[in-house]
Amino acid sequence: MAKYATDVAIVGAGPSGLFMVFEAGFLGYKAVVLDALPQIGGQLAALYPEKPIYDVPAHPAILAGQLVEQLHTQAAPYGPEYLLGEPVLGLEGSAGHFTLFTASHEVSAKVVVVAGGGGMFTPRKPTQLQNLAEYEHTGAVRYAVTDKKSLAGHDVVLAGGGDSAVDWAVELAHIARHVHVMHRRADFRAADETVRQMKELEKAGKITLHTPYQLAELVGGGGVLETVVVEDLDGGKREIAASHVVCCFGLAPNAGPLGEWGLGWDKGLIKVDRATMQTQREGVLCIGDMADYEGKVALILTGFAEAAVAAKRVQGVINPERKFKVQYSTSKGVPGVG
Amino acid sequence: MAKYATDVAIVGAGPSGLFMVFEAGFLGYKAVVLDALPQIGGQLAALYPEKPIYDVPAHPAILAGQLVEQLHTQAAPYGPEYLLGEPVLGLEGSAGHFTLFTASHEVSAKVVVVAGGGGMFTPRKPTQLQNLAEYEHTGAVRYAVTDKKSLAGHDVVLAGGGDSAVDWAVELAHIARHVHVMHRRADFRAADETVRQMKELEKAGKITLHTPYQLAELVGGGGVLETVVVEDLDGGKREIAASHVVCCFGLAPNAGPLGEWGLGWDKGLIKVDRATMQTQREGVLCIGDMADYEGKVALILTGFAEAAVAAKRVQGVINPERKFKVQYSTSKGVPGVG
């Protein structure tokens, strides 16, 4: 268990978290940044590093990956420590004396700034089904297809009506023995061309569509699935012989351990006092997309401004005797830069 | 009188005003930008274009002038109209139907966004003096030295104790017949080296220091000054034979016409509702350094975030029927750019 001691522990290495390093550093506070992802940049690095962004002020166009690099460079003079690839599992203590735990790190910090962005996302599950866990355990029920070959020659139920359901239906129709697509509405919210391909495969007898139906029951034993019972809105049932169900119901924000920190977690967001970015737990602040208040406009540039407000609060917690005064970087400079 | 009609009139072409053009444009609204200065960029362009700034997010270091150029480029796709070099003199009308006047322009706009930065600054005056206007009128009392030669051979009182008072005392000592420096404290708040030079000139008989003294009376007639009476804290008086007084008491924020728009002007700032950037006059918003609310951190990056909030409000005023949804530039792009 490697131990670290710092002024500010920043949970989340997305754009708000990275700029928080700069703002805290500018006021003289050291930071450790923790992120479950193996690299800095949050969604920008993980989901769309090659996409141009047009609304970062004074950057008419900048690639998301480049934005991360600029923020990294800007934070560098303050020597932050980045602890990546491990989610934060626990938070203990109180303002001035917090400890955060990951699987292999222990970080003591005076203030915690949660910059969790969109949060942790996990697949939506058909929680109405009994024995769901039993079939999840054996892979008979899945939320993603990571190994197509394991479904070769099987009867597969594809549940859902969005892009990933339709994409996988078309893809698996060529591998599985038969694909049953089940959706609770008659219409699919997916690319027209893929829906057209799916309907061609239906005509060709490779796919059967069941709409509007919902999952009602899993029948089998010992984790081996034999029949999937689906149900229409009037309670009319159909039995589908199938050994696998792939659920494509999208992702839902998940508090993860954050939900247990007493921050006021609500639908993936944390309510803060806009004037300080303070959550309901003294000394724990929240900035960026995860922070909510009246009039919030969840953009990257908003997170930047919130970092400046949070830095003022960091000083208020760590050095309450020190009067806060806006300092200008043009006059004060930055170590090793100006 | 040239007439313009637009969605949003932005008063102030500093960084917040320029980014407001982008944010309004991104939501589909056209803008006209008005500024008393002859160029865009506000203080950045007028006072320190060559100074590097280190706290603009994702710009580890950028010259103030370059920042203005980037913001100008970013706003360009939305085709704003810039009306520069003339202060806004009047505002009439109400939300949806405003008209702004300058000396030669008339702009009708649905929403007004005041982005006035530090505001208009005017010299602090010794308002306790009777007949002040009479001597101001002839130039016997001045607040700046724009033409040194006009003081050649005269006895001049330099009033004030900051950098500009001391700088001018040293400068004028070589031109005037004699320089009297009068300051209400014993200590000067000016660069050590210049204070040292001033004291050398005192020893050399070119300068006389009067501290701690304040201006008490101007004696003369018809705008021609003969004697300046100064007074110490106990009411003790001195008469100084002098034909000119240069007052260097610093600058004070001045509402200018803004003070008469019913926006809630208070000490150079305007109180706004943080969730909408709405002033107390419906349809007139305020962003940037001039906008005040609890927890405000007056930095450039704060003005950027406020512009995004104000744009939401612009839509609320112009198209109240339209539901506001955060749009991402990565998906939506920008005309002619992405």
XYZ file of C-alpha atoms in Angstrom:
676
model
C 0.000 0.000 0.000
C 1.830 3.131 -1.271
C 1.090 6.198 0.853
C 0.789 9.803 -0.288
C 0.135 13.027 1.612
C -1.112 16.142 -0.149
C -3.239 19.263 0.202
C -5.918 18.397 -2.338
C -6.994 14.983 -3.572
C -8.744 15.323 -6.936
C -10.975 12.402 -7.878
C -11.170 12.361 -11.672
C -8.521 13.301 -14.242
C -10.864 14.771 -16.848
C -10.593 18.404 -17.989
C -12.052 19.858 -14.778
C -9.800 17.734 -12.584
C -6.701 18.677 -14.583
C -7.480 22.394 -14.442
C -8.172 22.028 -10.718
C -4.491 21.071 -10.340
C -3.538 24.405 -11.908
C -5.962 26.487 -9.843
C -4.950 24.829 -6.565
C -1.279 25.103 -7.496
C -1.623 28.778 -8.341
C -2.772 29.363 -4.756
C 0.096 27.272 -3.419
C -1.568 23.905 -2.841
C -0.269 20.503 -3.967
C -2.520 17.927 -5.573
C -2.805 14.182 -6.112
C -5.159 13.156 -8.932
C -6.879 9.757 -8.889
C -8.737 8.137 -11.781
C -10.097 4.676 -12.505
C -9.091 5.039 -16.163
C -5.527 4.127 -17.095
C -4.844 7.550 -18.653
C -5.650 11.196 -17.885
C -8.324 13.108 -19.824
C -11.534 11.365 -18.809
C -14.083 10.980 -21.612
C -12.005 13.214 -23.901
C -9.163 10.715 -23.934
C -11.230 7.555 -23.548
C -14.085 8.212 -25.968
C -13.186 10.847 -28.555
C -9.539 11.957 -28.555
C -9.655 12.623 -32.322
C -12.833 14.720 -32.303
C -12.506 18.488 -32.659
C -14.149 20.672 -29.995
C -15.174 24.191 -30.997
C -16.398 25.754 -27.764
C -13.309 25.803 -25.581
C -12.753 29.560 -25.184
C -9.868 30.943 -27.255
C -9.483 27.639 -29.110
C -11.478 28.039 -32.340
C -10.983 24.281 -32.824
C -8.997 21.811 -30.754
C -8.901 18.007 -30.799
C -10.085 16.521 -27.522
C -6.767 14.712 -27.085
C -4.858 17.923 -27.695
C -6.982 19.740 -25.105
C -6.009 17.106 -22.547
C -2.349 17.566 -23.476
C -2.590 21.368 -23.041
C -4.246 21.031 -19.645
C -1.591 18.515 -18.621
C 1.169 20.938 -19.640
C -0.534 23.814 -17.820
C -0.785 21.781 -14.590
C 2.789 20.454 -14.793
C 4.566 23.390 -13.047
C 2.739 22.456 -9.845
C 4.040 18.862 -9.868
C 0.851 16.872 -9.354
C 0.967 13.154 -8.650
C -1.292 11.055 -10.919
C -2.544 7.739 -9.550
C -4.309 6.102 -12.495
C -6.016 2.844 -13.377
C -7.629 2.231 -10.009
C -11.011 3.463 -8.820
C -11.182 5.194 -5.465
C -12.795 2.681 -3.137
C -13.157 4.587 0.092
C -13.082 7.973 1.773
C -12.596 8.406 5.502
C -12.034 11.321 7.852
C -13.150 14.921 7.828
C -12.107 18.365 6.545
C -8.367 18.801 7.021
C -7.841 15.069 7.598
C -9.216 12.898 4.810
C -7.875 9.548 3.664
C -8.751 8.011 0.284
C -8.154 4.396 -0.607
C -7.689 2.590 -3.892
C -6.647 -1.067 -4.247
C -2.985 -0.156 -3.860
C -2.794 3.490 -2.731
C -3.630 5.424 0.390
C -3.809 9.206 0.012
C -4.164 11.611 2.906
C -5.476 15.049 1.929
C -6.849 18.160 3.574
C -9.524 18.752 0.949
C -11.147 16.428 -1.594
C -12.376 17.704 -4.966
C -14.620 15.279 -6.834
C -14.366 15.915 -10.579
C -16.107 12.752 -11.667
C -17.591 13.973 -14.960
C -20.348 11.683 -16.203
C -19.484 9.298 -13.390
C -19.120 5.567 -13.629
C -21.499 4.043 -16.165
C -22.823 0.500 -15.927
C -25.218 -1.397 -18.221
C -28.935 -1.178 -17.452
C -30.185 -4.581 -16.333
C -33.562 -6.390 -16.604
C -33.850 -6.417 -12.832
C -37.443 -7.684 -13.043
C -36.131 -11.171 -13.931
C -35.788 -13.760 -11.191
C -32.559 -15.762 -11.121
C -30.873 -13.091 -13.257
C -27.601 -13.391 -11.342
C -27.494 -17.152 -11.933
C -27.551 -16.668 -15.716
C -25.236 -13.644 -15.643
C -22.737 -15.767 -13.793
C -22.498 -18.348 -16.589
C -22.622 -15.775 -19.382
C -26.043 -16.941 -20.583
C -27.166 -13.343 -19.975
C -24.717 -10.680 -21.157
C -24.579 -6.910 -21.550
C -21.920 -6.785 -24.207
C -20.473 -9.112 -26.797
C -16.780 -9.383 -26.143
C -16.262 -12.795 -27.772
C -18.497 -13.342 -30.801
C -17.318 -16.903 -31.387
C -18.745 -18.052 -28.065
C -22.205 -17.436 -29.565
C -21.552 -19.396 -32.785
C -24.282 -21.949 -33.508
C -26.489 -20.762 -30.637
C -30.019 -19.346 -30.517
C -29.561 -15.822 -29.206
C -32.074 -13.254 -27.963
C -30.950 -9.687 -28.651
C -32.916 -7.394 -26.300
C -33.133 -3.643 -26.987
C -33.951 -1.240 -29.800
C -31.051 1.179 -30.120
C -27.968 1.213 -32.287
C -26.020 -1.400 -30.386
C -28.953 -3.870 -30.330
C -29.501 -3.549 -34.080
C -25.771 -3.532 -34.903
C -25.227 -6.730 -32.930
C -28.344 -8.386 -34.379
C -26.978 -7.890 -37.903
C -23.490 -8.976 -36.873
C -24.595 -12.083 -34.949
C -27.086 -13.196 -37.645
C -24.060 -14.442 -39.572
C -22.633 -16.362 -36.624
C -25.476 -17.565 -34.415
C -27.909 -20.342 -35.410
C -30.777 -17.879 -35.092
C -31.173 -14.367 -33.696
C -34.352 -13.189 -31.969
C -34.561 -9.426 -31.639
C -36.900 -8.328 -28.881
C -37.808 -4.694 -28.319
C -40.471 -3.065 -26.176
C -41.499 -0.661 -28.962
C -42.405 -1.253 -32.608
C -39.823 1.286 -33.830
C -36.067 0.953 -33.597
C -33.982 4.009 -32.679
C -31.047 3.028 -34.840
C -29.377 3.991 -38.100
C -31.809 3.508 -41.026
C -29.326 1.473 -43.030
C -28.703 -1.020 -40.220
C -32.436 -1.365 -39.550
C -32.876 -2.095 -43.287
C -30.185 -4.805 -43.121
C -31.857 -6.310 -40.074
C -35.182 -6.496 -41.941
C -33.476 -8.135 -44.927
C -32.078 -10.773 -42.574
C -35.563 -11.215 -41.137
C -36.873 -11.986 -44.671
C -33.961 -14.345 -45.174
C -35.043 -16.265 -42.078
C -31.928 -15.493 -40.036
C -33.647 -13.092 -37.628
C -37.056 -13.077 -35.967
C -38.403 -9.777 -34.634
C -40.539 -9.699 -31.491
C -42.087 -6.248 -30.921
C -43.433 -4.808 -28.718
C -42.248 -7.317 -26.133
C -40.355 -7.280 -22.869
C -38.309 -9.932 -21.074
C -40.570 -11.812 -18.632
C -38.844 -15.015 -17.508
C -35.685 -17.057 -17.879
C -36.303 -20.807 -17.905
C -33.551 -23.366 -17.446
C -31.419 -24.746 -14.644
C -27.957 -24.492 -13.166
C -27.198 -21.380 -15.172
C -28.017 -23.113 -18.440
C -30.740 -21.209 -20.283
C -33.329 -23.112 -22.319
C -36.249 -20.771 -22.888
C -36.737 -17.016 -22.766
C -40.306 -15.960 -22.064
C -41.277 -12.551 -23.438
C -44.469 -10.670 -22.807
C -46.415 -7.989 -24.689
C -48.162 -4.993 -23.110
C -51.386 -6.971 -22.594
C -49.631 -9.835 -20.837
C -49.630 -12.081 -23.960
C -46.610 -14.396 -23.781
C -44.240 -16.009 -26.239
C -41.656 -18.663 -25.498
C -38.395 -18.422 -27.372
C -36.004 -21.329 -27.366
C -32.615 -19.725 -26.737
C -29.424 -20.358 -24.822
C -28.237 -16.725 -24.599
C -29.647 -13.253 -24.047
C -27.671 -10.132 -24.929
C -29.236 -7.096 -23.215
C -28.555 -3.768 -24.959
C -30.509 -1.394 -22.734
C -27.827 1.271 -22.624
C -25.721 2.574 -19.788
C -26.891 4.086 -16.510
C -24.850 6.387 -14.310
C -23.655 4.615 -11.254
C -22.528 6.246 -8.060
C -19.971 3.564 -7.367
C -18.299 4.173 -4.014
C -19.049 7.933 -4.353
C -22.655 7.113 -3.492
C -21.538 6.152 -0.009
C -19.553 9.283 0.814
C -22.482 11.306 2.081
C -22.185 13.907 -0.671
C -25.836 14.023 -1.651
C -25.705 11.791 -4.731
C -28.830 12.167 -6.865
C -29.288 10.705 -10.364
C -25.602 10.763 -11.116
C -25.123 14.340 -9.895
C -24.033 15.992 -6.664
C -25.722 19.166 -5.416
C -23.239 21.871 -4.481
C -23.296 25.401 -3.143
C -22.527 27.389 -6.295
C -20.594 30.042 -4.369
C -18.057 27.523 -2.989
C -18.569 24.202 -4.867
C -18.947 22.675 -1.396
C -20.983 19.433 -1.176
C -22.986 18.676 1.914
C -19.872 17.005 3.387
C -17.559 19.707 4.757
C -14.218 19.773 2.925
C -15.417 17.675 0.004
C -16.041 19.819 -3.082
C -17.402 18.822 -6.463
C -16.790 20.443 -9.865
C -17.447 19.695 -13.525
C -20.317 17.762 -15.076
C -21.027 15.925 -11.828
C -21.679 19.134 -9.855
C -25.239 20.412 -9.989
C -26.883 23.714 -9.013
C -29.538 26.045 -10.364
C -28.705 27.294 -13.840
C -25.865 24.823 -14.456
C -24.728 24.592 -18.065
C -22.712 21.383 -18.239
C -19.889 22.308 -20.582
C -16.132 21.907 -20.249
C -15.677 25.676 -19.887
C -18.066 25.668 -16.929
C -15.893 23.121 -15.138
C -12.889 25.397 -15.607
C -14.633 28.316 -13.902
C -15.836 26.011 -11.135
C -12.224 24.963 -10.498
C -11.344 28.602 -9.759
C -14.208 28.845 -7.269
C -13.211 25.520 -5.684
C -9.607 26.713 -5.303
C -10.862 29.667 -3.276
C -12.739 27.213 -1.061
C -9.617 25.019 -0.744
C -7.842 28.019 0.737
C -10.829 28.676 2.984
C -10.615 25.156 4.408
C -6.831 24.847 4.688
C -5.957 28.454 5.569
C -9.099 30.082 6.907
C -6.969 32.883 8.395
C -5.780 33.933 4.930
C -7.934 36.516 3.160
C -8.756 35.495 -0.403
C -7.752 37.962 -3.082
C -7.967 37.313 -6.814
C -4.414 37.100 -8.115
C -3.506 37.686 -11.726
C -1.215 35.298 -13.520
C 0.122 38.206 -15.583
C 1.601 39.669 -12.379
C 2.328 36.540 -10.370
C 3.558 34.174 -13.079
C 3.803 30.400 -12.841
C 6.839 28.420 -11.582
C 9.268 27.653 -14.381
C 7.041 29.374 -16.931
C 6.606 33.035 -16.085
C -27.298 57.781 -37.824
C -26.546 54.233 -39.058
C -29.168 51.704 -37.945
C -28.633 48.074 -37.022
C -31.056 45.342 -35.940
C -29.861 42.228 -34.154
C -30.761 39.590 -31.580
C -28.163 40.466 -28.967
C -26.392 43.771 -28.387
C -23.180 43.185 -26.461
C -21.808 46.245 -24.672
C -18.064 45.703 -24.321
C -15.637 43.953 -26.682
C -13.341 42.487 -24.021
C -12.813 38.722 -23.666
C -16.250 38.059 -22.134
C -18.022 40.105 -24.800
C -16.149 38.372 -27.610
C -16.911 34.909 -26.266
C -20.543 35.970 -25.808
C -20.694 36.359 -29.596
C -19.672 32.708 -29.946
C -22.090 31.399 -27.313
C -25.048 33.373 -28.717
C -24.106 32.359 -32.260
C -23.874 28.706 -31.300
C -27.532 28.884 -30.227
C -28.456 30.669 -33.453
C -28.494 34.318 -32.361
C -26.808 37.227 -34.126
C -24.839 39.859 -32.254
C -23.692 43.461 -32.532
C -20.783 44.394 -30.251
C -20.289 47.991 -29.092
C -17.211 49.406 -27.388
C -15.949 52.894 -26.559
C -12.392 51.787 -27.333
C -11.252 51.941 -30.943
C -10.263 48.244 -31.020
C -11.632 44.941 -29.683
C -10.083 43.216 -26.657
C -10.857 45.604 -23.809
C -8.071 45.966 -21.237
C -6.141 43.077 -22.833
C -5.657 45.033 -26.033
C -5.546 48.515 -24.508
C -3.316 47.949 -21.479
C -1.176 44.810 -21.829
C -1.308 43.145 -25.260
C 2.289 41.902 -24.884
C 1.865 40.387 -21.425
C 1.601 36.603 -21.127
C -1.406 35.182 -19.282
C -1.027 31.770 -17.669
C -4.494 30.965 -16.349
C -6.598 30.763 -19.486
C -7.586 27.084 -19.444
C -5.734 24.918 -21.971
C -3.354 27.776 -22.811
C -0.264 27.215 -20.639
C 0.852 30.705 -21.710
C -0.756 33.107 -24.156
C -0.085 36.785 -24.847
C -3.091 38.954 -24.061
C -3.174 40.234 -27.630
C -3.075 36.691 -28.984
C -5.945 35.697 -26.700
C -8.012 38.512 -28.200
C -7.120 37.306 -31.696
C -8.175 33.717 -30.876
C -11.502 34.866 -29.446
C -12.054 37.042 -32.506
C -11.408 34.061 -34.805
C -13.700 31.843 -32.741
C -16.552 34.368 -32.954
C -16.080 35.045 -36.680
C -18.247 32.177 -38.045
C -21.283 33.907 -36.528
C -20.648 37.162 -38.379
C -20.880 39.720 -35.571
C -20.957 43.441 -36.298
C -18.409 45.487 -34.310
C -19.237 49.147 -33.654
C -16.098 50.547 -32.048
C -14.727 53.864 -30.847
C -17.977 55.270 -29.507
C -19.408 54.800 -26.020
C -22.997 53.683 -25.717
C -24.904 56.765 -24.638
C -28.414 55.488 -24.110
C -30.624 52.441 -23.719
C -34.380 52.537 -24.292
C -37.157 49.980 -24.489
C -37.735 46.649 -22.828
C -37.016 42.930 -23.252
C -37.501 41.962 -26.893
C -37.434 45.607 -28.036
C -34.356 47.492 -26.893
C -32.648 50.360 -28.690
C -29.086 51.452 -27.926
C -27.603 54.743 -29.046
C -24.060 55.892 -29.654
C -23.083 59.218 -31.240
C -23.540 57.804 -34.741
C -25.253 54.404 -34.389
C -28.681 53.164 -33.395
C -28.926 49.450 -32.594
C -32.176 47.626 -31.982
C -31.793 44.342 -30.114
C -33.969 41.796 -28.345
C -31.527 41.233 -25.496
C -28.661 43.358 -24.153
C -25.579 41.786 -22.595
C -23.377 44.205 -20.681
C -19.776 42.951 -20.665
C -18.207 46.125 -19.395
C -15.178 44.652 -17.604
C -13.659 47.123 -15.175
C -16.034 49.729 -16.507
C -15.231 53.265 -17.431
C -12.534 54.719 -15.212
C -12.193 58.409 -14.493
C -9.650 60.286 -12.369
C -10.470 60.841 -8.704
C -10.976 64.567 -8.110
C -10.401 66.868 -5.094
C -14.109 67.592 -4.931
C -13.676 69.436 -1.607
C -12.199 72.416 -3.483
C -14.428 75.348 -4.364
C -14.153 76.730 -7.900
C -12.513 73.473 -9.029
C -14.337 73.498 -12.368
C -13.114 77.029 -13.107
C -9.468 75.924 -12.845
C -10.073 72.582 -14.593
C -11.510 74.524 -17.484
C -8.311 76.516 -18.081
C -5.995 73.551 -17.430
C -4.631 75.078 -14.227
C -5.865 71.898 -12.504
C -5.160 68.665 -14.415
C -5.435 64.917 -13.870
C -2.823 63.850 -16.387
C 0.137 65.405 -18.135
C -0.467 65.129 -21.845
C 1.742 68.045 -22.880
C 4.814 68.456 -20.675
C 6.010 71.609 -22.457
C 2.952 73.539 -21.364
C 4.322 73.312 -17.795
C 7.822 74.527 -18.689
C 8.968 77.373 -16.415
C 5.940 77.138 -14.114
C 5.583 76.413 -10.421
C 3.659 73.148 -10.283
C 1.994 71.306 -7.403
C 2.037 67.530 -7.863
C -0.668 66.059 -5.600
C -0.647 62.359 -4.703
C 1.711 59.683 -3.394
C 1.581 56.757 -5.811
C 3.729 55.788 -8.763
C 2.313 58.290 -11.197
C 2.689 61.245 -8.758
C 6.337 60.385 -8.038
C 7.140 59.558 -11.690
C 5.754 62.890 -12.833
C 7.469 64.816 -10.015
C 10.846 63.488 -11.167
C 10.020 64.095 -14.817
C 8.665 67.623 -14.330
C 11.512 68.676 -12.008
C 13.646 69.014 -15.134
C 11.072 71.144 -16.969
C 9.120 73.204 -14.439
C 10.582 76.138 -12.512
C 9.821 74.332 -9.269
C 7.824 71.247 -8.298
C 5.931 70.956 -5.010
C 4.943 67.410 -4.154
C 2.039 67.245 -1.737
C 0.861 63.967 -0.233
C -1.538 63.247 2.609
C 0.784 60.611 4.118
C 4.476 60.706 5.029
C 5.229 57.565 2.973
C 5.054 57.275 -0.780
C 3.627 54.102 -2.331
C 5.931 54.151 -5.315
C 8.989 52.366 -6.697
C 11.945 52.761 -4.302
C 14.271 53.940 -7.037
C 11.950 56.731 -8.165
C 11.340 57.860 -4.586
C 15.133 57.975 -4.157
C 15.445 60.155 -7.296
C 12.721 62.462 -5.991
C 14.589 62.909 -2.709
C 17.822 63.666 -4.584
C 15.939 66.376 -6.486
C 14.623 67.699 -3.168
C 18.218 68.037 -1.910
C 19.142 69.746 -5.188
C 16.431 72.319 -4.556
C 14.290 71.362 -7.562
C 11.486 69.782 -5.533
C 9.838 70.657 -2.210
C 7.958 67.928 -0.351
C 4.844 68.776 1.681
C 3.659 65.804 3.789
C 1.268 65.016 5.310
C -0.853 67.670 3.618
C -4.093 67.872 1.638
C -5.388 70.388 -0.884
C -7.434 73.044 0.927
C -7.991 76.024 -1.347
C -7.279 77.383 -4.821
C -6.584 81.120 -4.873
C -6.591 83.159 -8.067
C -9.106 84.612 -10.474
C -10.584 84.014 -13.909
C -9.167 80.504 -14.037
C -5.648 81.790 -13.427
C -4.168 80.128 -10.361
C -1.838 82.072 -8.066
C -1.684 80.217 -4.759
C -2.472 76.689 -3.631
C -3.348 76.421 0.051
C -2.591 73.070 1.643
C -3.532 71.908 5.124
C -2.156 69.312 7.556
C -4.235 66.997 9.744
C -4.392 69.568 12.565
C -5.616 72.337 10.261
C -2.174 73.959 9.964
C -1.938 75.710 6.582
C 0.781 76.436 4.043
C 0.523 78.676 1.021
C 2.323 77.526 -2.098
C 2.822 79.932 -4.972
C 1.921 77.878 -8.040
C 0.131 78.268 -11.354
C -0.699 74.583 -11.897
C -1.862 71.554 -9.923
C -1.548 68.017 -11.298
C -3.748 65.650 -9.270
C -2.621 62.003 -9.298
C -5.228 60.443 -7.011
C -5.791 57.376 -9.180
C -8.802 56.241 -11.153
C -12.273 55.521 -9.876
C -14.793 53.294 -11.583
C -17.486 55.325 -13.218
C -20.882 54.070 -14.232
C -21.062 56.389 -17.180
C -24.414 56.047 -18.914
C -24.707 52.457 -17.566
C -25.482 53.973 -14.192
C -28.731 55.301 -15.584
C -30.020 52.055 -17.094
C -31.664 50.762 -13.932
C -29.351 47.753 -13.687
C -28.482 48.088 -10.022
C -25.066 49.735 -10.361
C -23.084 49.549 -7.120
C -19.376 50.498 -6.749
C -18.610 49.705 -10.368
C -20.387 46.347 -10.327
C -23.827 45.087 -11.276
C -25.612 42.472 -9.166
C -26.923 39.566 -11.232
C -28.832 36.357 -10.678
C -26.023 33.796 -10.987
C -28.323 31.206 -12.568
C -29.237 33.461 -15.516
C -26.852 36.478 -15.456
C -30.024 38.591 -15.465
C -29.732 42.111 -13.988
C -32.699 43.667 -12.268
C -33.826 45.029 -15.663
C -35.574 42.223 -17.576
C -33.737 41.332 -20.774
C -30.519 43.101 -19.803
C -27.840 40.618 -18.722
C -24.369 41.281 -17.387
C -21.267 39.055 -17.585
C -17.541 39.296 -16.898
C -15.753 41.399 -14.306
C -18.668 43.826 -14.039
C -21.153 41.126 -12.966
C -21.302 40.439 -9.241
C -22.829 37.642 -7.153
C -21.934 35.594 -4.101
C -18.683 33.682 -4.571
C -17.632 35.544 -7.725
C -14.003 35.011 -8.736
C -13.283 37.787 -11.223
C -11.070 36.040 -13.756
C -11.253 35.858 -17.550
C -12.222 32.180 -17.426
C -15.177 33.051 -15.194
C -16.500 35.458 -17.822
C -16.351 32.677 -20.404
C -18.534 30.386 -18.301
C -20.922 33.263 -17.597
C -21.306 33.797 -21.350
C -22.615 30.237 -21.686
C -25.155 30.865 -18.925
C -26.163 34.193 -20.500
C -26.675 32.494 -23.892
C -29.176 30.148 -22.264
C -30.984 33.196 -20.908
C -30.891 34.879 -24.342
C -32.809 31.913 -25.684
C -35.184 32.107 -22.734
C -36.004 35.739 -23.562
C -36.168 35.461 -27.361
C -37.616 31.949 -27.678
C -39.256 31.085 -24.373
C -41.144 28.241 -26.079
C -37.886 26.470 -26.937
C -36.604 24.027 -24.322
C -32.930 24.588 -23.524
C -30.684 21.593 -24.011
C -26.901 21.663 -23.748
C -25.511 21.097 -27.224
C -22.034 19.781 -27.860
C -19.827 21.447 -30.420
C -18.251 18.058 -31.172
C -21.623 16.902 -32.564
C -23.074 20.147 -33.857
C -19.998 21.833 -35.323
C -19.621 25.492 -36.184
C -20.488 27.123 -39.554
C -17.582 27.010 -41.955
C -15.377 25.287 -39.366
C -16.837 21.950 -38.345
